Short mmCIF file of C-alpha atoms and ligand atoms in Angstrom, two decimals:
data_model
loop_
_atom_site.label_atom_id
_atom_site.label_comp_id
_atom_site.label_asym_id
_atom_site.label_seq_id
_atom_site.Cartn_x
_atom_site.Cartn_y
_atom_site.Cartn_z
CA MET A 1 5.00 -66.14 -5.86
CA LYS A 2 3.23 -65.35 -8.92
CA TYR A 3 2.15 -61.76 -9.49
CA ASN A 4 -1.28 -61.13 -11.50
CA PHE A 5 -0.21 -58.30 -13.57
CA LYS A 6 -3.85 -57.84 -15.37
CA ASN A 7 -5.17 -57.31 -11.38
CA LEU A 8 -2.46 -55.14 -10.69
CA ILE A 9 -3.02 -52.95 -13.64
CA ARG A 10 -6.49 -53.07 -13.05
CA LYS A 11 -6.25 -51.63 -9.37
CA ARG A 12 -3.63 -49.13 -10.06
CA CYS A 13 -6.42 -47.73 -12.73
CA THR A 14 -8.96 -47.68 -10.12
CA ILE A 15 -6.60 -45.61 -7.83
CA ILE A 16 -5.82 -42.93 -10.54
CA LEU A 17 -9.30 -42.69 -11.62
CA LEU A 18 -10.25 -42.09 -8.24
CA VAL A 19 -7.74 -39.70 -7.17
CA TRP A 20 -8.51 -38.01 -10.83
CA GLY A 21 -12.40 -38.17 -9.65
CA ILE A 22 -11.81 -36.17 -6.59
CA THR A 23 -9.58 -33.79 -7.63
CA SER A 24 -11.90 -32.97 -10.55
CA LEU A 25 -14.61 -32.59 -8.28
CA ILE A 26 -12.79 -29.85 -6.04
CA HIS A 27 -11.68 -28.22 -8.82
CA ALA A 28 -15.46 -27.85 -10.35
CA GLN A 29 -16.71 -26.80 -6.84
CA ASN A 30 -14.22 -24.16 -6.58
CA GLY A 31 -13.51 -23.42 -10.10
CA ARG A 32 -9.59 -23.54 -9.23
CA HIS A 33 -6.95 -26.07 -7.84
CA SER A 34 -6.80 -26.29 -4.43
CA LEU A 35 -3.92 -27.79 -2.21
CA PRO A 36 -4.59 -28.20 1.30
CA LEU A 37 -2.18 -25.62 3.19
CA LYS A 38 -2.13 -24.74 6.78
CA HIS A 39 -0.41 -21.70 6.62
CA GLY A 40 -1.90 -20.58 3.05
CA ALA A 41 -4.65 -17.71 2.79
CA HIS A 42 -7.34 -18.02 5.15
CA ARG A 43 -9.71 -16.34 2.83
CA ILE A 44 -10.48 -16.61 -0.81
CA GLY A 45 -11.74 -13.32 -1.93
CA VAL A 46 -12.03 -9.86 -0.95
CA ARG A 47 -12.99 -8.87 3.22
CA THR A 48 -16.60 -7.52 3.04
CA ASP A 49 -16.64 -6.28 6.52
CA GLU A 50 -17.19 -2.65 7.82
CA GLN A 51 -13.67 -1.90 8.32
CA MET A 52 -12.75 -3.36 4.86
CA GLU A 53 -15.07 -1.11 3.22
CA ASN A 54 -13.86 1.79 4.88
CA TRP A 55 -10.53 1.00 3.46
CA ARG A 56 -11.80 0.57 -0.08
CA GLY A 57 -13.46 3.92 -0.11
CA TYR A 58 -10.34 5.94 1.33
CA GLY A 59 -9.27 6.69 -2.10
CA LEU A 60 -6.13 8.80 -1.25
CA GLY A 61 -3.77 8.03 1.79
CA GLN A 62 -0.59 9.37 3.21
CA PHE A 63 2.78 8.09 3.75
CA ILE A 64 5.18 9.36 6.42
CA HIS A 65 8.90 7.86 6.61
CA TRP A 66 10.42 9.55 9.41
CA GLY A 67 13.20 8.39 11.69
CA VAL A 68 16.90 8.96 12.67
CA TYR A 69 17.70 8.59 9.07
CA SER A 70 16.49 11.86 8.57
CA ILE A 71 19.37 13.44 9.94
CA PRO A 72 22.20 12.62 7.73
CA GLY A 73 19.12 12.89 4.93
CA GLY A 74 21.32 10.85 2.51
CA ILE A 75 24.56 12.49 2.79
CA TRP A 76 27.06 11.80 4.99
CA LYS A 77 30.57 13.45 5.88
CA GLY A 78 30.00 15.53 2.28
CA GLN A 79 29.29 12.54 0.21
CA GLU A 80 26.17 11.76 -1.14
CA TYR A 81 24.67 7.99 -0.98
CA THR A 82 22.64 7.37 -4.11
CA GLY A 83 20.37 4.71 -2.60
CA ALA A 84 17.11 5.67 -0.81
CA ALA A 85 18.13 7.91 2.06
CA GLU A 86 16.24 5.56 4.83
CA TRP A 87 19.07 3.03 4.11
CA ILE A 88 22.06 4.98 4.39
CA ARG A 89 22.97 2.51 7.28
CA SER A 90 23.76 0.07 4.91
CA TRP A 91 26.01 2.09 2.81
CA ASP A 92 29.66 1.02 3.14
CA LYS A 93 30.76 4.86 3.60
CA MET A 94 29.20 5.20 6.68
CA SER A 95 29.83 3.05 9.97
CA LYS A 96 27.03 1.20 11.74
CA GLU A 97 28.31 2.37 14.84
CA GLU A 98 28.23 5.92 13.98
CA TYR A 99 24.71 5.26 12.45
CA ASP A 100 23.39 3.92 15.79
CA GLN A 101 24.61 6.89 17.63
CA LEU A 102 22.43 9.44 15.69
CA TYR A 103 19.70 9.03 17.79
CA LYS A 104 21.43 11.00 20.48
CA GLN A 105 20.69 14.03 18.31
CA PHE A 106 17.25 13.00 17.22
CA ASP A 107 15.35 16.49 18.76
CA PRO A 108 12.92 17.49 15.95
CA THR A 109 11.95 20.58 17.77
CA GLU A 110 9.93 21.94 15.12
CA PHE A 111 7.59 18.70 14.97
CA ASP A 112 3.68 19.53 15.07
CA ALA A 113 1.67 16.65 14.68
CA GLN A 114 -1.59 18.78 14.71
CA ALA A 115 -0.04 20.69 11.58
CA TRP A 116 1.07 17.23 9.93
CA ALA A 117 -2.53 16.36 10.15
CA TRP A 118 -4.36 19.54 9.18
CA GLN A 119 -2.12 19.63 6.00
CA ALA A 120 -3.08 16.04 5.52
CA ARG A 121 -6.90 16.72 5.63
CA GLU A 122 -6.73 19.60 3.71
CA MET A 123 -5.11 17.62 1.10
CA GLY A 124 -7.80 14.93 1.38
CA VAL A 125 -6.49 12.25 2.42
CA ARG A 126 -8.17 9.56 4.24
CA TYR A 127 -5.90 7.24 6.18
CA MET A 128 -1.95 7.51 6.89
CA ILE A 129 0.45 5.05 7.12
CA PHE A 130 3.42 6.10 9.51
CA THR A 131 6.86 4.38 10.26
CA THR A 132 6.68 3.27 13.78
CA LYS A 133 9.71 1.17 13.12
CA HIS A 134 11.89 1.37 9.75
CA HIS A 135 14.93 -1.51 8.88
CA ASP A 136 17.14 0.62 11.21
CA GLY A 137 14.97 -0.43 14.46
CA PHE A 138 14.65 2.81 15.74
CA CYS A 139 11.30 3.06 17.32
CA LEU A 140 9.16 6.10 17.29
CA TRP A 141 7.29 5.25 20.23
CA PRO A 142 8.66 4.52 23.75
CA SER A 143 9.11 0.86 23.34
CA ARG A 144 9.50 -1.07 27.02
CA TYR A 145 11.26 -3.69 25.05
CA SER A 146 13.92 -1.56 23.36
CA ASP A 147 16.57 1.25 24.13
CA TYR A 148 16.54 2.38 20.62
CA THR A 149 13.46 4.52 20.74
CA VAL A 150 12.24 8.21 20.65
CA ALA A 151 12.46 8.24 24.73
CA GLN A 152 16.02 7.64 24.87
CA SER A 153 16.48 10.47 22.54
CA PRO A 154 17.06 14.18 23.32
CA TYR A 155 13.26 14.72 22.28
CA LYS A 156 11.97 12.11 24.84
CA ARG A 157 8.31 12.43 23.80
CA ASP A 158 6.11 9.72 22.49
CA ILE A 159 6.10 10.77 18.43
CA LEU A 160 3.53 8.19 17.62
CA ARG A 161 1.00 9.36 20.32
CA GLN A 162 0.78 12.70 18.96
CA ILE A 163 0.82 11.17 15.33
CA VAL A 164 -2.18 8.67 16.25
CA ASP A 165 -4.31 11.78 18.34
CA ALA A 166 -3.58 14.35 15.45
CA TYR A 167 -4.75 12.32 12.78
CA THR A 168 -7.62 10.56 14.64
CA ALA A 169 -8.80 14.36 15.46
CA GLU A 170 -8.53 14.97 11.85
CA GLY A 171 -10.90 12.00 10.98
CA ILE A 172 -7.99 10.24 9.25
CA ASP A 173 -7.27 6.62 10.30
CA VAL A 174 -3.92 5.65 11.17
CA TYR A 175 -2.22 2.97 10.09
CA PHE A 176 1.45 1.23 11.74
CA TYR A 177 4.22 1.02 9.15
CA PHE A 178 6.51 -1.77 10.90
CA SER A 179 9.58 -3.42 9.45
CA ILE A 180 10.32 -7.30 10.31
CA ILE A 181 14.21 -6.07 9.48
CA ASP A 182 15.15 -4.73 12.69
CA TRP A 183 19.31 -4.09 12.15
CA ASN A 184 19.63 -3.11 15.71
CA HIS A 185 18.79 -6.03 17.31
CA PRO A 186 21.20 -8.46 18.27
CA GLY A 187 19.24 -11.41 17.39
CA TYR A 188 17.68 -10.41 13.87
CA ARG A 189 19.50 -12.12 11.04
CA PRO A 190 18.42 -12.40 7.26
CA ALA A 191 19.56 -16.15 7.20
CA VAL A 192 17.99 -18.98 8.41
CA PRO A 193 19.91 -19.92 11.85
CA GLU A 194 21.82 -23.01 11.91
CA THR A 195 23.82 -23.05 14.99
CA GLU A 196 22.10 -23.47 18.67
CA GLU A 197 23.14 -20.09 19.20
CA GLN A 198 22.29 -18.49 16.46
CA LYS A 199 18.51 -20.28 16.74
CA THR A 200 18.40 -19.41 20.46
CA LYS A 201 19.20 -15.57 19.50
CA TYR A 202 16.63 -15.66 16.73
CA GLU A 203 14.13 -16.95 19.06
CA LEU A 204 14.74 -13.85 21.22
CA PHE A 205 14.24 -11.54 18.01
CA LYS A 206 11.22 -13.39 17.42
CA THR A 207 9.89 -12.68 20.84
CA TYR A 208 10.73 -8.96 20.71
CA THR A 209 8.74 -8.41 17.21
CA ARG A 210 5.85 -9.81 18.80
CA ASN A 211 5.84 -8.12 22.21
CA GLN A 212 6.00 -5.19 19.89
CA LEU A 213 3.41 -5.75 17.95
CA MET A 214 1.23 -6.47 20.99
CA GLU A 215 2.37 -3.21 22.82
CA LEU A 216 1.44 -1.10 19.52
CA LEU A 217 -2.02 -2.37 19.47
CA ASN A 218 -2.42 -2.24 23.41
CA SER A 219 -1.08 1.10 23.48
CA TYR A 220 -2.69 2.46 20.36
CA PRO A 221 -5.95 1.24 20.27
CA GLU A 222 -7.03 3.61 17.74
CA ALA A 223 -4.91 2.16 14.81
CA LYS A 224 -6.81 0.19 12.10
CA GLY A 225 -4.03 -1.83 10.60
CA PHE A 226 -0.23 -2.70 10.09
CA TRP A 227 1.52 -1.84 6.60
CA PHE A 228 4.19 -4.68 7.33
CA ASP A 229 7.67 -4.36 5.48
CA GLY A 230 11.24 -5.98 5.53
CA SER A 231 9.71 -9.89 5.13
CA TRP A 232 11.66 -11.12 2.68
CA ASP A 233 14.55 -12.72 4.72
CA LYS A 234 14.77 -16.23 4.57
CA ALA A 235 14.98 -16.39 8.34
CA TRP A 236 11.48 -14.76 8.32
CA ILE A 237 10.02 -16.90 5.39
CA ASN A 238 10.91 -20.17 7.32
CA GLU A 239 8.69 -18.90 10.35
CA ALA A 240 5.31 -19.60 8.68
CA GLU A 241 3.77 -21.73 10.90
CA TRP A 242 4.97 -18.83 13.63
CA ALA A 243 4.23 -15.81 11.89
CA ASP A 244 0.61 -17.00 11.03
CA LYS A 245 0.06 -17.88 14.81
CA LEU A 246 1.03 -14.40 15.52
CA GLY A 247 -1.18 -12.71 12.79
CA LYS A 248 -3.77 -14.67 14.15
CA GLU A 249 -3.35 -13.16 17.90
CA LEU A 250 -3.29 -9.75 16.40
CA ARG A 251 -6.74 -10.24 14.68
CA GLU A 252 -7.77 -11.68 18.07
CA ILE A 253 -6.70 -8.33 19.80
CA ARG A 254 -8.48 -5.95 17.43
CA PRO A 255 -11.07 -7.70 15.38
CA GLY A 256 -11.23 -5.84 11.89
CA LEU A 257 -7.58 -5.18 11.81
CA VAL A 258 -6.33 -4.37 8.32
CA ILE A 259 -2.93 -6.48 7.41
CA GLY A 260 -1.52 -5.81 4.32
CA SER A 261 0.15 -8.83 2.22
CA ARG A 262 3.62 -8.69 3.26
CA PHE A 263 3.40 -9.79 6.58
CA ARG A 264 4.45 -13.43 6.19
CA ALA A 265 4.78 -16.30 3.65
CA ASP A 266 3.07 -19.85 3.51
CA GLU A 267 4.53 -23.15 4.49
CA TYR A 268 6.14 -23.33 0.75
CA GLY A 269 7.88 -20.07 1.12
CA ASN A 270 5.46 -18.16 -0.88
CA ARG A 271 5.30 -14.32 -0.38
CA ARG A 272 1.90 -12.71 -0.63
CA TYR A 273 0.51 -15.27 -2.90
CA ASP A 274 0.31 -18.78 -1.50
CA GLN A 275 0.99 -22.02 -3.42
CA ASN A 276 -2.48 -21.84 -4.68
CA GLY A 277 -2.17 -18.53 -5.92
CA ASP A 278 -4.50 -16.59 -3.27
CA MET A 279 -3.58 -13.74 -1.73
CA ILE A 280 -2.46 -13.93 1.63
CA ASP A 281 -4.18 -11.36 3.70
CA ASP A 282 -5.89 -8.23 3.16
CA TYR A 283 -4.74 -6.22 0.84
CA ASP A 284 -1.70 -6.43 -1.88
CA GLN A 285 1.11 -4.79 -1.29
CA ALA A 286 2.59 -5.13 -4.54
CA TRP A 287 2.52 -2.05 -6.00
CA GLU A 288 4.95 0.15 -4.64
CA ARG A 289 6.13 3.08 -7.09
CA GLU A 290 4.15 1.12 -9.51
CA LEU A 291 0.69 0.86 -11.08
CA PRO A 292 -1.12 -1.89 -12.41
CA ASP A 293 -2.13 -1.39 -16.23
CA ARG A 294 -5.53 -3.33 -16.38
CA LEU A 295 -8.22 -4.53 -13.76
CA GLU A 296 -6.98 -8.05 -14.81
CA ASP A 297 -3.51 -7.22 -12.87
CA VAL A 298 -4.89 -7.05 -9.53
CA LEU A 299 -6.78 -10.32 -9.62
CA GLY A 300 -9.77 -9.16 -8.00
CA ASN A 301 -7.84 -8.56 -4.66
CA ASP A 302 -7.86 -4.86 -2.76
CA TRP A 303 -4.61 -3.40 -3.06
CA GLU A 304 -2.89 0.25 -2.75
CA CYS A 305 -0.18 1.94 -4.51
CA VAL A 306 2.42 3.51 -2.59
CA MET A 307 4.28 6.18 -4.27
CA THR A 308 7.55 8.78 -3.82
CA ILE A 309 7.34 12.31 -5.08
CA PRO A 310 11.06 12.26 -6.12
CA GLU A 311 12.49 8.80 -7.40
CA ASN A 312 13.36 6.11 -4.93
CA GLN A 313 13.34 8.17 -1.85
CA TRP A 314 11.19 7.58 0.73
CA GLY A 315 13.03 9.28 3.98
CA TYR A 316 13.99 12.94 3.77
CA GLN A 317 16.79 13.16 1.45
CA ALA A 318 18.38 16.73 1.36
CA ASN A 319 19.18 16.88 -2.48
CA TRP A 320 16.23 15.36 -4.53
CA ARG A 321 17.79 13.95 -7.69
CA GLY A 322 16.15 12.74 -10.96
CA TYR A 323 12.47 13.51 -11.78
CA VAL A 324 10.25 14.58 -9.34
CA LYS A 325 6.67 14.15 -10.33
CA THR A 326 4.28 17.16 -10.51
CA PRO A 327 0.99 17.30 -8.40
CA TYR A 328 -0.83 16.51 -11.86
CA ASP A 329 1.16 13.23 -12.15
CA LEU A 330 0.47 12.34 -8.77
CA ILE A 331 -3.47 13.03 -9.34
CA GLU A 332 -3.22 11.08 -12.52
CA MET A 333 -1.68 8.22 -10.74
CA MET A 334 -4.25 8.42 -8.11
CA MET A 335 -7.33 8.54 -10.52
CA LYS A 336 -5.28 5.51 -12.40
CA SER A 337 -5.49 3.64 -9.07
CA ILE A 338 -8.92 4.34 -8.27
CA SER A 339 -10.40 3.35 -11.93
CA LEU A 340 -8.65 -0.23 -11.12
CA ASN A 341 -10.26 -0.42 -7.68
CA GLY A 342 -6.86 0.64 -5.70
CA ASN A 343 -5.91 3.28 -3.12
CA PHE A 344 -3.17 5.67 -3.68
CA VAL A 345 -0.67 6.58 -0.79
CA LEU A 346 1.70 9.40 -1.41
CA ASN A 347 4.83 9.50 0.79
CA PHE A 348 6.22 12.37 2.74
CA GLY A 349 9.54 12.35 4.37
CA PRO A 350 10.10 15.12 7.00
CA ASP A 351 13.01 16.63 8.00
CA PRO A 352 15.12 16.05 11.09
CA SER A 353 13.92 19.25 12.50
CA GLY A 354 10.20 17.62 12.31
CA LYS A 355 9.21 19.86 8.92
CA ILE A 356 7.97 18.92 5.96
CA ARG A 357 9.95 20.25 2.87
CA PRO A 358 8.44 23.03 1.01
CA GLU A 359 8.37 21.10 -2.05
CA GLU A 360 6.17 18.45 -0.47
CA CYS A 361 3.98 21.13 1.43
CA GLU A 362 3.12 22.71 -2.25
CA ILE A 363 2.27 19.06 -3.70
CA ALA A 364 -0.17 18.83 -0.71
CA ALA A 365 -1.43 22.12 -1.29
CA GLU A 366 -1.84 21.72 -5.13
CA ILE A 367 -3.58 17.93 -4.83
CA GLY A 368 -5.96 19.58 -1.91
CA LYS A 369 -7.39 22.08 -4.12
CA TRP A 370 -8.23 19.95 -6.95
CA MET A 371 -9.46 17.43 -4.35
CA LYS A 372 -11.85 20.10 -2.86
CA VAL A 373 -13.28 20.46 -6.48
CA ASN A 374 -13.26 17.11 -7.48
CA GLY A 375 -12.82 14.70 -4.59
CA GLU A 376 -16.38 13.18 -5.68
CA ALA A 377 -14.80 11.15 -8.64
CA VAL A 378 -12.26 9.69 -5.57
CA TYR A 379 -13.94 8.88 -2.68
CA GLY A 380 -15.87 5.79 -2.64
CA THR A 381 -15.74 5.18 -6.59
CA GLY A 382 -14.29 2.69 -8.32
CA TYR A 383 -13.58 0.55 -11.52
CA SER A 384 -16.03 2.03 -14.28
CA GLY A 385 -16.54 -0.85 -16.72
CA LEU A 386 -15.99 1.45 -19.43
CA LYS A 387 -13.17 0.83 -22.02
CA ASP A 388 -10.11 3.68 -21.37
CA GLN A 389 -9.57 6.17 -23.70
CA GLY A 390 -6.76 8.44 -24.53
CA TRP A 391 -8.04 11.90 -22.88
CA GLY A 392 -7.86 10.52 -19.12
CA LEU A 393 -9.40 7.77 -16.52
CA ILE A 394 -12.98 7.03 -15.49
CA THR A 395 -14.01 6.06 -12.00
CA ARG A 396 -17.70 5.24 -11.24
CA LYS A 397 -20.01 5.35 -8.12
CA GLU A 398 -23.60 4.00 -8.83
CA ASN A 399 -25.27 5.85 -11.91
CA TYR A 400 -22.65 8.07 -11.98
CA TYR A 401 -19.41 8.13 -14.12
CA TYR A 402 -16.58 10.49 -13.69
CA LEU A 403 -14.64 11.37 -16.22
CA SER A 404 -11.12 12.78 -14.99
CA VAL A 405 -9.61 14.62 -18.04
CA PHE A 406 -5.99 14.94 -18.20
CA ASN A 407 -5.26 15.24 -21.89
CA VAL A 408 -8.04 17.45 -24.39
CA PRO A 409 -8.04 16.13 -27.65
CA ILE A 410 -7.69 18.59 -30.76
CA SER A 411 -11.23 17.76 -31.46
CA ARG A 412 -12.58 18.96 -28.33
CA LYS A 413 -14.64 15.56 -28.25
CA LEU A 414 -14.35 12.89 -25.62
CA HIS A 415 -15.04 9.48 -26.98
CA ILE A 416 -16.63 7.25 -24.41
CA GLU A 417 -17.92 3.44 -25.61
CA PHE A 418 -20.62 1.96 -23.23
CA PRO A 419 -21.05 -1.76 -23.45
CA LYS A 420 -24.50 -2.68 -25.02
CA GLU A 421 -26.10 -3.81 -21.69
CA ALA A 422 -24.76 -0.60 -19.75
CA LYS A 423 -27.57 2.06 -19.02
CA LYS A 424 -26.92 4.92 -21.31
CA PRO A 425 -25.83 8.53 -20.36
CA VAL A 426 -28.56 11.21 -20.33
CA LYS A 427 -26.42 13.77 -18.39
CA ALA A 428 -23.15 15.34 -18.60
CA THR A 429 -21.94 18.38 -16.46
CA PHE A 430 -18.60 19.91 -15.08
CA LEU A 431 -17.94 18.79 -11.62
CA SER A 432 -16.31 22.04 -10.73
CA ASN A 433 -19.81 24.23 -11.32
CA GLY A 434 -22.35 21.92 -12.78
CA ASP A 435 -22.38 23.58 -15.99
CA PRO A 436 -23.92 21.26 -18.94
CA LEU A 437 -22.41 19.87 -21.82
CA LYS A 438 -23.49 18.11 -24.84
CA ILE A 439 -23.57 14.27 -25.25
CA ILE A 440 -23.53 13.82 -28.98
CA ASP A 441 -24.52 10.03 -30.06
CA GLY A 442 -22.01 8.32 -31.90
CA GLY A 443 -23.81 5.22 -33.11
CA GLN A 444 -22.46 1.81 -32.57
CA THR A 445 -19.62 -0.19 -32.79
CA LYS A 446 -19.47 -3.48 -34.67
CA LYS A 447 -20.13 -5.13 -31.36
CA ARG A 448 -23.07 -3.19 -30.94
CA ASN A 449 -21.63 -1.36 -27.97
CA SER A 450 -22.97 2.39 -28.03
CA LEU A 451 -20.48 5.76 -28.51
CA PHE A 452 -20.98 8.74 -27.37
CA LYS A 453 -18.93 12.08 -27.50
CA ILE A 454 -19.07 14.85 -25.21
CA GLU A 455 -18.27 18.07 -26.75
CA LEU A 456 -16.09 20.47 -24.49
CA PRO A 457 -17.09 24.37 -24.82
CA GLU A 458 -14.51 26.33 -27.13
CA ASN A 459 -12.31 28.85 -26.34
CA ARG A 460 -11.47 27.72 -23.33
CA SER A 461 -7.59 26.85 -21.65
CA TRP A 462 -7.46 23.82 -19.80
CA GLU A 463 -5.18 24.45 -17.36
CA GLU A 464 -5.39 21.57 -15.26
CA PRO A 465 -7.10 18.21 -15.10
CA PHE A 466 -10.68 18.65 -14.67
CA VAL A 467 -13.75 16.16 -14.02
CA ILE A 468 -16.77 15.47 -16.00
CA VAL A 469 -19.99 13.99 -14.56
CA LEU A 470 -21.96 11.59 -16.56
CA GLU A 471 -25.36 10.64 -15.20
CA THR A 472 -26.82 7.48 -16.91
CA GLU A 473 -30.61 6.63 -17.32
O1 FHN B 501 12.98 -1.09 1.98
C1 FHN B 501 11.88 -0.13 2.27
C2 FHN B 501 12.04 1.19 1.76
O2 FHN B 501 13.06 1.72 2.69
C3 FHN B 501 10.61 1.79 2.28
O3 FHN B 501 10.23 1.72 3.36
C4 FHN B 501 9.45 1.05 1.14
C5 FHN B 501 8.12 1.75 1.21
O4 FHN B 501 6.95 0.73 0.54
N1 FHN B 501 9.35 -0.25 1.22
C6 FHN B 501 10.95 -0.90 1.27
C7 FHN B 501 11.01 -1.73 0.27
O5 FHN B 501 9.99 -2.21 -0.19
#
């Protein structure tokens, strides 16, 4: 047979051109390359519904890590575990069997959900995330699918119900932390199951996970969303299709449910961001004990930062080591988060009796004191569009700019640069008492942006961060 090479080449070229044409068309329409994915992100861009709008406006949240790990508090038989206290079960100096018996001592007689909720409200938090079940598998609600719950402990009562009731009564939205990792379930495994027996057991684990999630949504209809964790195992990543279906079921039960980006992977095994680079689910959970630097780092997504007060300790650790953040450190981190359109969530690790430790109570009180005066700079505000300055951080709502000052310059003058197209400031006042401040016109930059200086009064000591409100035309 004789090949007509010219024809063959012509045909090939036509096909290549066609494929290129179609791809370019898709690209031109979306402004991005897009691979068809079955289990990637199901939405491009942020959610615009009411629940998500609420989420966006929270500003400050509270995280609570509580469970049987609070009993050892990072110390076992006189030896100190240097990892995060809630991980002590994974320490080779503590036997798993002993850890798994600790629930028999879980009796937090001092636990008072109303006191926690009241403290959180006074601190200014608008939402809270509670560990319903951490990696150890111990459930703080009486799950009918497990014998490893608070119902089997000497305490017996449903802790989650008390949390949901107390916080909801204080006007604080409740979200459920839920760990996919469950060290207590016999079917749980990190590696992809290979043998038939492993597969059967893993199926039981999946069903168990699904049942518990359904149970949580049905038993606590007040919950606004899930904060998933421990979803990094290969076995779970491999379940993209199943997890995606489960996510859809959860959303059907509770329209408006908010789910963070750590729940599931796509079919290529990508977590948080799918193969096309789109964020999976509703907000980015990447910012754990870390803050973005610039707005570009958050890629236009909703996001929150979860932060510990000491170094990496979430559950109760009896001896805090290393640097412990001050209330002003934390307020600065919160303002940084909000100035980049994120929320800031501060973690608390109550002790085994159910008390929040004095150091955390003090911090909560200090932040609360600041929030009472300056909360307007936090709630419902976001990125200002103005250039960062060394003296602090700027948030904005409509035509109000909030200048949170953490570092007063020696000159007592706060420099601000407004883009040429932005409306110019006409009034500056202290948020605390409404006292006016002088705005000095500082001319223009080479790019014709407008420079202003706010002059701070003389003979004053600045003992804590404060906020100045700049009103524009
Ligand atoms: O392993 C957990 C850890 O114990 C803690 O719960 C934090 C909270 O963000 N999440 C996991 C690590 O990413």
